Short mmCIF file of C-alpha atoms in Angstrom, two decimals:
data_model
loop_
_atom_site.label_atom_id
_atom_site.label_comp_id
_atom_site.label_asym_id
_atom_site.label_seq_id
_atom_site.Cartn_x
_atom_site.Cartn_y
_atom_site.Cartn_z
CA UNK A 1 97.90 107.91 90.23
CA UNK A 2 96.61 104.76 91.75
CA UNK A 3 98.17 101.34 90.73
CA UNK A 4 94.97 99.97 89.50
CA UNK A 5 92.33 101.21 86.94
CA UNK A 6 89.31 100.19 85.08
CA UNK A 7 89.38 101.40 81.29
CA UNK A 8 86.02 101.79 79.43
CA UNK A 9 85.83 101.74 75.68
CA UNK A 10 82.58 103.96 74.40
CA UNK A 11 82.38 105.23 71.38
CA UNK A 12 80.00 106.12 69.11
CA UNK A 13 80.29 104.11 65.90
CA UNK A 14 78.81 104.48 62.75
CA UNK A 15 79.30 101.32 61.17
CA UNK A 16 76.59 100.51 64.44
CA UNK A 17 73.08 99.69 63.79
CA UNK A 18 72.47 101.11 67.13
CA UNK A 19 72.63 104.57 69.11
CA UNK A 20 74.76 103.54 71.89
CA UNK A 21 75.16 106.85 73.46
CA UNK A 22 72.13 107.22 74.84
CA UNK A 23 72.84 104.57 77.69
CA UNK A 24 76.60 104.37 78.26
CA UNK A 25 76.33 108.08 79.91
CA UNK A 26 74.76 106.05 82.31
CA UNK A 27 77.48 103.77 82.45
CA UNK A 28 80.10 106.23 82.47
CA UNK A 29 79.27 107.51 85.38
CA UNK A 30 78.59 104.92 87.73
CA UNK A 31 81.85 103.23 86.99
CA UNK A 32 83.72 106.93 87.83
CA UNK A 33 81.77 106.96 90.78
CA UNK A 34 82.52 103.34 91.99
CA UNK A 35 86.22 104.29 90.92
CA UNK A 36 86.50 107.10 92.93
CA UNK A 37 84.82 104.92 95.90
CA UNK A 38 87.73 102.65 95.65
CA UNK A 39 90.31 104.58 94.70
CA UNK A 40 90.62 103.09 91.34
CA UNK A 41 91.22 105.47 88.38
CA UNK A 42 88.99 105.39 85.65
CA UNK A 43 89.99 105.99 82.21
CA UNK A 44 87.77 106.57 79.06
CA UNK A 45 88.46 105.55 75.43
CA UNK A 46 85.59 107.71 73.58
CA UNK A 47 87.76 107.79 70.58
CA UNK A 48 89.24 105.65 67.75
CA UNK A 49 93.00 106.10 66.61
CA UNK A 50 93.48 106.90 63.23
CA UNK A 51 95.08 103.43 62.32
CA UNK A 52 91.82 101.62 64.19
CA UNK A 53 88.94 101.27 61.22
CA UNK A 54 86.45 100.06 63.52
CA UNK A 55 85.52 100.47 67.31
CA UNK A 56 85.33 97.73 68.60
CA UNK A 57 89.22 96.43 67.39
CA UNK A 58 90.09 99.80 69.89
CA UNK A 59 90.26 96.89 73.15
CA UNK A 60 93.42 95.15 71.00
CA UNK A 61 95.14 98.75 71.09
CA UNK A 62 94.22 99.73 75.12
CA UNK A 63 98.63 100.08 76.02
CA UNK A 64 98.44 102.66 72.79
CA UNK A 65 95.79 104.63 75.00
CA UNK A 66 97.40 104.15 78.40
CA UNK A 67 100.94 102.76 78.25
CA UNK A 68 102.44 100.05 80.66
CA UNK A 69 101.62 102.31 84.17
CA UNK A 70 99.35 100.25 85.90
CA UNK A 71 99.98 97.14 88.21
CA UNK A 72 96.08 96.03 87.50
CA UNK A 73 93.63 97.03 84.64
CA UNK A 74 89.99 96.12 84.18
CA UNK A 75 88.32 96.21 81.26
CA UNK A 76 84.81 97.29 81.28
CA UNK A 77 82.12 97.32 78.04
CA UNK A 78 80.01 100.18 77.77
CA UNK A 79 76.89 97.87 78.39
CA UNK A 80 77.68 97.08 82.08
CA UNK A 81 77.38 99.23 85.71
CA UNK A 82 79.00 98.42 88.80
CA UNK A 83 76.69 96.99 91.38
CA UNK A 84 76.99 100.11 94.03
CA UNK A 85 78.51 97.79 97.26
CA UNK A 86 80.48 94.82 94.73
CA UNK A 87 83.66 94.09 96.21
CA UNK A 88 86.79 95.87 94.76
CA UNK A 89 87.61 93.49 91.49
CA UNK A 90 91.83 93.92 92.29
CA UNK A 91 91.46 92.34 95.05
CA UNK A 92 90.06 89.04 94.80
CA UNK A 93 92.67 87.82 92.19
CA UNK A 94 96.47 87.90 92.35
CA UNK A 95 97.54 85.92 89.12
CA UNK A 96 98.94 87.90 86.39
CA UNK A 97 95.47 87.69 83.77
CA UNK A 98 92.31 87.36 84.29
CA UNK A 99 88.60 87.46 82.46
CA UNK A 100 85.02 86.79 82.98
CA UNK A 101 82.98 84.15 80.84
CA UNK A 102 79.97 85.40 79.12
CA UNK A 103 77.73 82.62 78.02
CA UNK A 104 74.47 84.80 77.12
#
């Protein structure tokens, strides 16, 4: 086990006007294989727990899914891809927290 990973949260949900799956097997696996590049797990929520009614609330229960075992986590949506030769996230931040500012 590696002491950073990047979780990914894709799942299919049908309260969604959209069919997400046909792109984010795309996704899936060109963040295992920049993972596995920098040795970096990868870990994949394709499910909902029972007590989650929606999808997209399954980000506010990620330590149910993985517990407390990693020094670093990354948070990836289903909508993004690694560029193949980006620099390894983990290691161009040391403070505790950390996030990225969408304003599209």
């Amino acid at each position: 086990m590696n002491s950073n990973c990047i979780v990914m949260i894709a799942i299919e949900d049908s309260f969604s006007k959209h069919i997400h799956k046909d792109y984010f097997e795309i996704t899936i696996q060109a963040w295992k294989n920049y993972c596995s590049k920098n040795n970096i797990d990868f870990i994949l929520i394709d499910k909902k727990l029972d007590i989650v009614p929606h999808s997209k609330w399954v980000k506010h229960f990620l330590f149910d899914y993985i517990d407390d075992k990693y020094e670093k986590i990354g948070m990836v949506d289903f909508d993004t891809m690694p560029k193949w030769d980006m620099q390894n996230p983990f290691e161009l931040y040391t403070d505790e927290f950390c996030g990225v500012l969408d304003n599209n």
